[in-house]
Amino acid sequence: MKFGLRVRGGLAAAFIMFAGSAALPVASVVVSSPAAAQTVNSIEVVGNRRVELETIRSYFKPGPGGTLDAGRVDDGLKALIETGLFSDVKINRQGGRLIVTVVENPVIGRVAFEGNKKVKDEQLQGEVQSKPRGTLSRPMVQSDAQRIAEIYRRSGRYDVRVTPEMIEQPNNRVDLVFTIEEGAKTGVKSIEFVGNNAFSSYRLKDVIKTRETNLLSFLGSGDVYDPDRVEADRDLIRRFYLKNGYADVQVVAALSEYDPERKGFMVTFKIEEGQQYRVGSVDFQSTISTLDPNSLRGYSRVSVGSLYNVENIEKSVEEMQIEASRRGYAFAVVRPRGDRNFEAHTVSVVFAVDEGPRTYIERINIRGNTRTRDYVIRREFDISEGDAYNRALVDRAERRLKNLDFFKDVKISTEPGSSSDRVILVVNLEEKSTGDFSISGGYSTTDGALAEVSISERNFLGRGLFAKASVTYGQFARGYSLSFVEPYLLDYRVALGLDLYQRQQLANNFISYGTKTLGFSPRLGFQLREDLSLQLRYSIYRQEITLPQTLSNCNNGGGTSTLPFNPTPAFINANPGNPQAAAIGAATGGLGCFSDGEASLPVRQELQKGATLTSALGYTLNYNTLDNNKNPTDGLLVDFKQDFAGVGGDVSYLKTAFDAKYFTPLVSDIVSIVHLQGGILNKIGNTQLRMLDHFQMGPNLVRGFAPNGIGPRDINPFGTQDALGGTKYWGASLELQMPFWFLPKETGLKGAVYADAGGLWGYQGPTSWAQTGEVNVAGCQAPSRNPNNPGTCLGLQFNDQNTVRTSVGVGLVWASPFGPLRFDYAIPLTKGQFDRTQEFRFGGGTSF
């Protein structure tokens, strides 16, 4: 005997296939006498094997005088069938006897699943109600088949087929086997928008979570049809319009239709946009006599003339209500009101402050946190048990819990308390995996090939701690790092971070030397506002330079150098009477120690010093109003940082840097990006600045230039001509990013055009070295490329001009499933005499 359930096209159609005996319990009543009621002397039960005799008799209860009329017999028969214990029940009345003949349902020996590869047995066992050692109920089996199909439907497999089979065993037992044909995932073949005039379909596809199926869809699940996700997308679209001034918007429908030919769903969102509104006026009112409503004006994010933005209104309400609570008005409620002017297309916004109901929090109950400790959840609340109930603070706590990224779902609801002025907060949570193990790979024209293995945990030991360990190995960069973050130091909303790292940068086409850095950095983070944060840090690191011996063997015989006498071309040329120098010059064609190449003087001097210890205090102030941190289209991001070195250690300086990016949407999904940056390095005391502490700039300042390709440079034509860096820099960039409208949105490709400008100057590092006799003489002649005229400058001769570098270029930005990739081709328009260019640049990586 078997029956099956088949689901196609998102609609479930159940059908039953029977073989052998009847599939459902059969009830029949045989009455031997036409009398409506008879006295029953006994109730006989036939056919029962497991169910007790008295249990079956208890369903037939005679009325007064011991009579069982037809109604009582029928009621008993129905109740007996509803137990699900019997496949057949017959009633026979013979004189004063009532004979009940039953056929018991078999007992389930085991429940098994066959054909399920995408869903584990354990998950299916938890969903079905038919259990081993339980009684077989065919309606329940049918319901179980539907549940299994629903599990597959939620994962996007609408072509699933579930067929239950019952294999008979001795002693009236059966094995229940669900045979599953999983079918392929049912994807979303197209997403359409109807009624959208203000925003293109291309732009709206960025707003929703559902994606169209494409060649790379196997790397994600956004294209799998999920009706719950489609319904959530309706709200995302509505919120997007409300944020952009469309106060009357309605997403009237989200239609999903299965296309058998394309074997996928067509999703259509129907939108009624309405008119775009701006804020006509902002007013503040209060029914609390002692609370001046205008004193809350500074907490409003709504300004006259700006686009009507529901998110700004909600944030204003929250901040004003919290501020009123801080001032002692614990039950104050801020209610916004908007009066539309349909002709002027404006909204007059009024924030009304009223005395709310005097309600207190009796308890905070937390449910579903199987791993996360209670205190990790409770510390996200600014209210506790016994405090006045404040909906704004509850909403803030819910948002904070969601931002933790520990839970799949977070919902905070209320239940009545022990009295009318008491409420119970119920926090319902669903935990999710918070550990990550990744193997990452990447390549760039700067660092070459690079691989990284990392393991991290966002909720370490269920205590809300963050821990990460990573190892990097690449063509020119190697190292490891250990990071730990305690987000609530001593139960205050202050984050403590600890970082231990080791980095090795190898010599490459852009620098002649390598560096080894071992460091440790504790830091404190403060969230001053939702859009403003402050980080304080201390850094201590040990750094040294590595260099081949052939690039560091110059010695003009000065000072106390332990190197053998090996003069520079300038020394040979300036001392023709020195026989030893003349002999070396004759043997090397006048090049001396430069015959086998030579690193710049500051590099060799740093090598001679050995490892240097830097101890620095610093801070970073961050202002962030971006609409999306991953793919921003609107908002401002500003970083201002300063580091003071000299708290012990071997170096002293004050380094200041500023970086700002402003994103704004233009027309037809084109986004403009204005990028400004600048920095200055100040010497402190008598300690000379190291070359390594200078700013080094290249494509990070002006695209089209090589790494370390901009700014002061050693111009000795016979050496490595290393970049020396500068103490001052500035940069400005204007970029337009636009989609390729002829390509599907899901490809993630965007084009970019840009113009960059910037400058780096002010080298203040070492220029002479008495130990090796490389000391500059006033008025000396700069070196040239002619070996016979190498100049008379024995020390460092460098170019340091405050030249404005400019370039224009195009780029290809790909938000690929393999990670973000970018290709740039830029042409320098103006450059310094000794700058180095690199017109093509590529960078990107992925985790797998």
Coordinates of N, CA and C in Angstrom, one line a residue, residues 644-816:
F644 N 51.2 59.8 17.6 CA 52.3 60.4 18.2 C 53.3 59.3 18.7
A645 N 54.5 59.3 18.0 CA 55.5 58.3 18.3 C 56.6 59.0 19.2
G646 N 57.0 58.4 20.2 CA 58.0 59.0 21.1 C 57.7 58.6 22.6
V647 N 56.7 57.7 22.8 CA 56.4 57.2 24.1 C 57.4 56.1 24.4
G648 N 58.7 56.4 24.6 CA 59.7 55.4 24.6 C 60.1 55.1 23.1
G649 N 60.8 54.0 22.9 CA 61.2 53.7 21.6 C 62.3 54.5 21.0
D650 N 62.6 54.3 19.7 CA 63.8 54.9 19.1 C 63.4 56.1 18.2
V651 N 62.1 56.3 17.9 CA 61.8 57.4 17.0 C 60.7 58.3 17.6
S652 N 60.7 59.6 17.1 CA 59.7 60.5 17.5 C 59.1 61.3 16.4
Y653 N 57.8 61.4 16.3 CA 57.1 62.1 15.2 C 55.7 62.3 15.6
L654 N 55.0 63.2 14.9 CA 53.5 63.4 14.9 C 53.0 63.2 13.5
K655 N 52.2 62.2 13.3 CA 51.7 62.0 11.9 C 50.2 62.2 11.9
T656 N 49.7 63.0 11.0 CA 48.3 63.3 10.9 C 47.8 63.0 9.5
A657 N 46.7 62.4 9.4 CA 46.1 62.0 8.1 C 44.6 62.2 8.1
F658 N 44.1 62.7 6.9 CA 42.7 63.0 6.7 C 42.2 62.3 5.4
D659 N 41.0 61.6 5.5 CA 40.5 61.0 4.3 C 39.0 61.1 4.3
A660 N 38.4 61.6 3.2 CA 37.0 61.8 3.2 C 36.4 61.4 1.8
K661 N 35.3 60.7 1.8 CA 34.6 60.2 0.6 C 33.2 60.6 0.7
Y662 N 32.7 61.3 -0.4 CA 31.3 61.7 -0.4 C 30.6 61.0 -1.7
F663 N 29.6 60.3 -1.4 CA 28.9 59.6 -2.4 C 27.5 60.2 -2.6
T664 N 27.1 60.4 -3.9 CA 25.8 61.0 -4.1 C 25.3 60.5 -5.5
P665 N 24.0 60.1 -5.5 CA 23.5 59.6 -6.8 C 23.1 60.7 -7.7
L666 N 23.4 60.5 -9.0 CA 23.1 61.5 -10.0 C 21.8 61.1 -10.8
V667 N 22.0 60.7 -12.0 CA 20.8 60.3 -12.8 C 21.1 58.9 -13.4
S668 N 20.0 58.2 -13.7 CA 20.1 56.9 -14.3 C 21.2 56.0 -13.7
D669 N 21.1 55.9 -12.3 CA 21.9 55.0 -11.6 C 23.4 55.3 -11.6
I670 N 23.7 56.6 -12.0 CA 25.1 57.0 -12.0 C 25.4 57.6 -10.6
V671 N 26.5 57.1 -10.0 CA 26.9 57.6 -8.6 C 28.2 58.3 -8.7
S672 N 28.2 59.5 -8.1 CA 29.5 60.3 -8.1 C 30.2 60.1 -6.8
I673 N 31.5 60.1 -6.9 CA 32.3 59.9 -5.7 C 33.4 61.0 -5.7
V674 N 33.4 61.8 -4.6 CA 34.4 62.8 -4.4 C 35.3 62.4 -3.3
H675 N 36.6 62.2 -3.6 CA 37.5 61.7 -2.6 C 38.6 62.7 -2.3
L676 N 38.7 63.2 -1.1 CA 39.8 64.1 -0.7 C 40.6 63.5 0.4
Q677 N 41.9 63.7 0.3 CA 42.8 63.2 1.4 C 44.0 64.1 1.5
G678 N 44.7 64.0 2.7 CA 45.9 64.8 2.9 C 46.5 64.3 4.2
G679 N 47.8 64.7 4.4 CA 48.5 64.3 5.5 C 49.8 65.1 5.7
I680 N 50.3 65.1 7.0 CA 51.5 65.8 7.3 C 52.3 65.1 8.4
L681 N 53.6 65.0 8.3 CA 54.5 64.3 9.2 C 55.4 65.4 9.8
N682 N 55.3 65.5 11.2 CA 56.1 66.6 11.9 C 57.2 65.9 12.7
K683 N 58.3 66.5 12.6 CA 59.5 66.0 13.4 C 59.3 66.6 14.8
I684 N 59.6 65.7 15.8 CA 59.6 66.1 17.2 C 60.9 66.0 17.8
G685 N 61.4 67.0 18.5 CA 62.7 67.0 19.1 C 63.9 66.9 18.1
N686 N 65.0 66.3 18.5 CA 66.2 66.2 17.7 C 66.3 64.9 17.0
T687 N 65.4 64.0 17.2 CA 65.5 62.7 16.5 C 65.1 62.8 15.1
Q688 N 66.0 62.4 14.2 CA 65.8 62.5 12.8 C 64.7 61.5 12.3
L689 N 63.9 62.0 11.4 CA 62.9 61.2 10.8 C 63.5 60.0 10.0
R690 N 62.9 58.9 10.1 CA 63.4 57.7 9.3 C 62.7 57.8 7.9
M691 N 63.3 57.3 6.9 CA 62.7 57.2 5.6 C 61.4 56.3 5.7
L692 N 61.5 55.3 6.5 CA 60.3 54.3 6.6 C 59.1 55.0 7.2
D693 N 59.3 56.1 8.0 CA 58.2 56.8 8.6 C 57.5 57.8 7.7
H694 N 58.1 58.1 6.5 CA 57.6 59.0 5.6 C 56.3 58.4 4.9
F695 N 55.5 59.3 4.3 CA 54.4 58.8 3.5 C 54.9 58.3 2.2
Q696 N 54.5 57.2 1.8 CA 54.8 56.6 0.4 C 53.5 56.6 -0.4
M697 N 53.5 57.2 -1.6 CA 52.3 57.3 -2.4 C 52.5 56.8 -3.8
G698 N 51.4 56.3 -4.4 CA 51.4 55.9 -5.7 C 50.0 55.9 -6.2
P699 N 49.4 54.7 -6.7 CA 48.0 54.7 -7.2 C 47.0 55.0 -6.1
N700 N 47.5 54.8 -4.8 CA 46.5 55.2 -3.7 C 46.3 56.7 -3.6
L701 N 47.1 57.5 -4.3 CA 46.9 58.9 -4.4 C 46.5 59.4 -5.7
V702 N 47.2 59.0 -6.8 CA 46.9 59.3 -8.1 C 47.0 58.0 -9.0
R703 N 45.9 57.6 -9.5 CA 46.0 56.4 -10.3 C 46.8 56.6 -11.6
G704 N 47.4 55.6 -12.1 CA 48.3 55.8 -13.3 C 49.8 55.8 -12.9
F705 N 50.0 55.9 -11.6 CA 51.4 55.8 -11.1 C 51.7 54.5 -10.4
A706 N 53.0 54.1 -10.4 CA 53.3 52.8 -9.8 C 53.3 53.0 -8.3
P707 N 53.3 51.9 -7.6 CA 53.4 51.9 -6.1 C 54.7 52.6 -5.7
N708 N 54.7 53.5 -4.8 CA 55.9 54.3 -4.4 C 56.4 55.1 -5.6
G709 N 55.5 55.4 -6.6 CA 56.0 56.0 -7.8 C 56.0 57.5 -7.8
I710 N 55.4 58.1 -6.7 CA 55.3 59.6 -6.6 C 56.2 60.1 -5.6
G711 N 56.7 61.3 -5.8 CA 57.4 62.1 -4.8 C 58.9 62.0 -4.8
P712 N 59.5 62.5 -3.7 CA 61.0 62.5 -3.6 C 61.6 61.1 -3.9
R713 N 62.7 61.2 -4.7 CA 63.4 59.9 -5.1 C 64.9 60.2 -5.2
D714 N 65.6 59.1 -4.8 CA 67.1 59.1 -5.1 C 67.3 59.1 -6.6
I715 N 68.1 60.1 -7.1 CA 68.3 60.3 -8.5 C 69.6 59.8 -9.0
N716 N 70.3 59.0 -8.1 CA 71.6 58.5 -8.5 C 71.3 57.5 -9.7
P717 N 71.8 57.7 -10.9 CA 71.5 56.8 -12.0 C 72.1 55.5 -11.9
F718 N 73.1 55.3 -11.0 CA 73.8 54.0 -10.9 C 73.3 53.1 -9.7
G719 N 72.3 53.7 -9.0 CA 71.8 53.0 -7.8 C 70.4 52.4 -8.1
T720 N 69.7 52.1 -7.0 CA 68.4 51.5 -7.2 C 67.3 52.6 -7.3
Q721 N 67.7 53.8 -7.1 CA 66.8 55.0 -7.2 C 65.5 54.7 -6.4
D722 N 65.6 54.4 -5.1 CA 64.5 54.2 -4.3 C 63.7 55.4 -4.0
A723 N 62.3 55.2 -3.9 CA 61.5 56.3 -3.4 C 61.7 56.6 -2.0
L724 N 61.8 57.9 -1.7 CA 62.2 58.3 -0.3 C 61.0 58.7 0.5
G725 N 59.9 59.0 -0.1 CA 58.7 59.4 0.6 C 58.7 60.9 0.9
G726 N 57.6 61.4 1.5 CA 57.5 62.8 1.8 C 56.8 63.0 3.1
T727 N 56.9 64.2 3.6 CA 56.2 64.6 4.9 C 54.9 65.2 4.7
K728 N 54.5 65.6 3.5 CA 53.3 66.2 3.2 C 52.7 65.7 1.9
Y729 N 51.4 65.5 1.9 CA 50.7 65.0 0.7 C 49.3 65.5 0.7
W730 N 48.7 65.6 -0.5 CA 47.3 65.9 -0.7 C 46.8 65.2 -1.9
G731 N 45.5 65.0 -2.0 CA 45.0 64.3 -3.1 C 43.5 64.6 -3.3
A732 N 43.0 64.6 -4.5 CA 41.6 64.9 -4.8 C 41.2 64.0 -6.0
S733 N 40.0 63.5 -6.0 CA 39.6 62.6 -7.0 C 38.1 62.8 -7.3
L734 N 37.7 62.7 -8.5 CA 36.3 62.7 -8.9 C 36.0 61.5 -9.7
E735 N 35.1 60.7 -9.3 CA 34.8 59.4 -10.0 C 33.3 59.3 -10.2
L736 N 33.0 58.8 -11.4 CA 31.6 58.5 -11.7 C 31.5 57.0 -12.0
Q737 N 30.6 56.3 -11.2 CA 30.4 54.9 -11.4 C 29.0 54.7 -12.0
M738 N 28.9 53.8 -13.0 CA 27.7 53.6 -13.7 C 27.5 52.1 -14.0
P739 N 26.3 51.6 -14.0 CA 26.1 50.2 -14.4 C 26.2 50.0 -15.9
F740 N 26.3 48.8 -16.3 CA 26.2 48.5 -17.8 C 24.8 48.0 -18.0
W741 N 23.9 48.9 -18.5 CA 22.5 48.7 -18.5 C 22.2 47.5 -19.5
F742 N 23.1 47.2 -20.4 CA 22.8 46.1 -21.4 C 23.1 44.8 -20.8
L743 N 23.7 44.7 -19.6 CA 24.0 43.5 -18.9 C 23.0 43.2 -17.8
P744 N 22.8 41.9 -17.4 CA 21.9 41.6 -16.3 C 22.5 42.2 -15.0
K745 N 21.6 42.7 -14.1 CA 22.0 43.3 -12.9 C 22.9 42.3 -12.1
E746 N 22.6 41.0 -12.2 CA 23.2 40.0 -11.3 C 24.7 39.8 -11.7
T747 N 25.2 40.3 -12.8 CA 26.6 40.1 -13.1 C 27.5 40.9 -12.2
G748 N 26.9 42.0 -11.6 CA 27.7 42.8 -10.6 C 28.7 43.7 -11.3
L749 N 28.6 44.0 -12.6 CA 29.6 44.8 -13.2 C 29.2 46.2 -13.3
K750 N 30.2 47.1 -13.0 CA 30.0 48.6 -13.1 C 31.2 49.2 -13.8
G751 N 31.0 50.2 -14.6 CA 32.1 51.0 -15.2 C 32.4 52.2 -14.4
A752 N 33.6 52.7 -14.5 CA 34.0 54.0 -13.8 C 34.9 54.8 -14.7
V753 N 34.7 56.1 -14.6 CA 35.6 57.1 -15.2 C 36.0 58.1 -14.1
Y754 N 37.2 58.5 -14.2 CA 37.7 59.3 -13.0 C 38.8 60.3 -13.5
A755 N 39.1 61.3 -12.6 CA 40.2 62.2 -12.8 C 40.8 62.4 -11.4
D756 N 42.1 62.2 -11.3 CA 42.8 62.3 -10.0 C 43.9 63.4 -10.1
A757 N 44.1 64.0 -8.9 CA 45.2 65.0 -8.8 C 45.8 64.8 -7.4
G758 N 47.1 65.1 -7.2 CA 47.7 65.1 -5.9 C 49.2 65.4 -6.0
G759 N 49.8 65.4 -4.8 CA 51.2 65.7 -4.7 C 51.8 65.2 -3.4
L760 N 53.1 64.9 -3.4 CA 53.8 64.4 -2.3 C 55.2 65.1 -2.3
W761 N 55.6 65.7 -1.2 CA 56.9 66.4 -1.1 C 57.3 66.5 0.3
G762 N 58.5 67.1 0.5 CA 59.0 67.4 1.8 C 59.8 66.2 2.5
Y763 N 60.8 65.6 1.8 CA 61.6 64.6 2.4 C 62.5 65.2 3.5
Q764 N 62.5 64.6 4.7 CA 63.3 65.2 5.8 C 64.1 64.1 6.5
G765 N 64.4 63.0 5.7 CA 65.2 61.9 6.2 C 66.7 62.2 6.1
P766 N 67.5 61.2 6.3 CA 69.0 61.4 6.2 C 69.4 61.6 4.8
T767 N 70.4 62.5 4.6 CA 71.0 62.8 3.3 C 72.5 62.5 3.2
S768 N 73.1 62.3 4.4 CA 74.6 62.0 4.4 C 74.8 61.0 5.5
W769 N 76.0 60.4 5.3 CA 76.4 59.4 6.3 C 77.9 59.4 6.6
A770 N 78.2 60.0 7.7 CA 79.6 60.2 8.0 C 80.4 58.9 8.2
Q771 N 79.7 57.9 8.6 CA 80.4 56.6 8.9 C 81.0 56.0 7.7
T772 N 80.4 56.2 6.6 CA 80.9 55.7 5.3 C 81.6 56.8 4.5
G773 N 81.6 58.0 5.0 CA 82.3 59.0 4.3 C 81.4 59.6 3.2
E774 N 80.1 59.4 3.2 CA 79.2 59.9 2.2 C 78.6 61.2 2.7
V775 N 79.3 62.3 2.6 CA 78.9 63.5 3.2 C 78.8 64.6 2.1
N776 N 77.6 65.2 2.0 CA 77.5 66.2 0.9 C 78.3 67.5 1.2
V777 N 78.8 68.1 0.2 CA 79.5 69.3 0.2 C 78.7 70.4 -0.4
A778 N 78.6 71.6 0.2 CA 77.8 72.6 -0.3 C 78.2 73.0 -1.8
G779 N 77.2 73.1 -2.7 CA 77.5 73.4 -4.0 C 78.0 72.2 -4.9
C780 N 77.9 71.0 -4.4 CA 78.4 69.9 -5.1 C 77.6 69.6 -6.4
Q781 N 78.1 68.9 -7.3 CA 77.5 68.7 -8.6 C 76.7 67.4 -8.5
A782 N 75.4 67.5 -8.9 CA 74.5 66.3 -8.9 C 75.1 65.2 -9.9
P783 N 74.8 63.9 -9.6 CA 75.3 62.9 -10.4 C 74.5 62.9 -11.8
S784 N 75.2 62.3 -12.8 CA 74.6 62.2 -14.1 C 74.7 60.8 -14.6
R785 N 74.2 60.5 -15.7 CA 74.3 59.1 -16.2 C 75.6 58.8 -16.9
N786 N 76.4 59.8 -17.0 CA 77.7 59.6 -17.7 C 78.8 59.2 -16.6
P787 N 79.3 57.9 -16.8 CA 80.2 57.4 -15.8 C 81.5 58.3 -15.6
N788 N 81.8 59.0 -16.7 CA 83.0 59.9 -16.6 C 82.7 61.2 -15.9
N789 N 81.4 61.5 -15.6 CA 81.0 62.7 -14.9 C 79.9 62.4 -13.9
P790 N 80.3 61.6 -12.9 CA 79.3 61.1 -11.9 C 78.9 62.1 -10.9
G791 N 79.4 63.4 -11.0 CA 79.1 64.4 -10.0 C 80.1 64.4 -8.9
T792 N 79.9 65.4 -8.0 CA 80.8 65.5 -6.9 C 80.1 65.4 -5.5
C793 N 78.8 65.1 -5.6 CA 78.0 64.9 -4.3 C 78.3 63.5 -3.8
L794 N 79.0 63.5 -2.6 CA 79.3 62.2 -2.0 C 78.1 61.6 -1.3
G795 N 77.2 62.4 -0.8 CA 76.0 61.9 -0.1 C 74.8 61.7 -1.0
L796 N 73.6 61.7 -0.4 CA 72.4 61.5 -1.1 C 72.0 62.7 -2.0
Q797 N 71.8 62.5 -3.2 CA 71.2 63.6 -4.1 C 69.9 63.1 -4.5
F798 N 68.8 64.0 -4.3 CA 67.5 63.5 -4.6 C 66.6 64.6 -5.1
N799 N 65.6 64.2 -5.8 CA 64.6 65.2 -6.4 C 63.4 65.3 -5.5
D800 N 63.1 66.6 -5.1 CA 62.0 66.8 -4.2 C 61.2 68.1 -4.7
Q801 N 60.3 67.9 -5.6 CA 59.6 69.0 -6.2 C 58.1 68.9 -5.8
N802 N 57.5 69.9 -5.4 CA 56.0 69.9 -5.2 C 55.3 70.0 -6.5
T803 N 55.4 69.0 -7.3 CA 54.7 68.9 -8.6 C 53.3 68.4 -8.4
V804 N 52.3 69.0 -9.1 CA 51.0 68.4 -9.1 C 50.9 67.3 -10.1
R805 N 50.6 66.1 -9.6 CA 50.4 65.0 -10.5 C 48.9 64.9 -10.9
T806 N 48.6 64.6 -12.1 CA 47.2 64.5 -12.5 C 47.1 63.3 -13.5
S807 N 45.9 62.7 -13.5 CA 45.7 61.6 -14.4 C 44.2 61.5 -14.7
V808 N 43.8 60.8 -15.7 CA 42.5 60.4 -16.1 C 42.4 59.0 -16.4
G809 N 41.3 58.3 -16.2 CA 41.3 56.9 -16.5 C 39.9 56.3 -16.4
V810 N 39.8 55.0 -16.8 CA 38.6 54.3 -16.7 C 38.8 53.0 -15.9
G811 N 37.7 52.5 -15.3 CA 37.9 51.3 -14.5 C 36.7 50.4 -14.7
L812 N 36.9 49.1 -14.4 CA 35.9 48.1 -14.4 C 35.8 47.5 -13.0
V813 N 34.6 47.7 -12.3 CA 34.4 47.2 -11.0 C 33.5 46.0 -11.0
W814 N 33.9 44.9 -10.4 CA 33.1 43.7 -10.5 C 32.9 43.2 -9.1
A815 N 31.6 43.2 -8.6 CA 31.3 42.6 -7.3 C 31.0 41.1 -7.6
S816 N 32.1 40.4 -7.8 CA 31.9 39.0 -8.3 C 31.7 38.1 -7.1

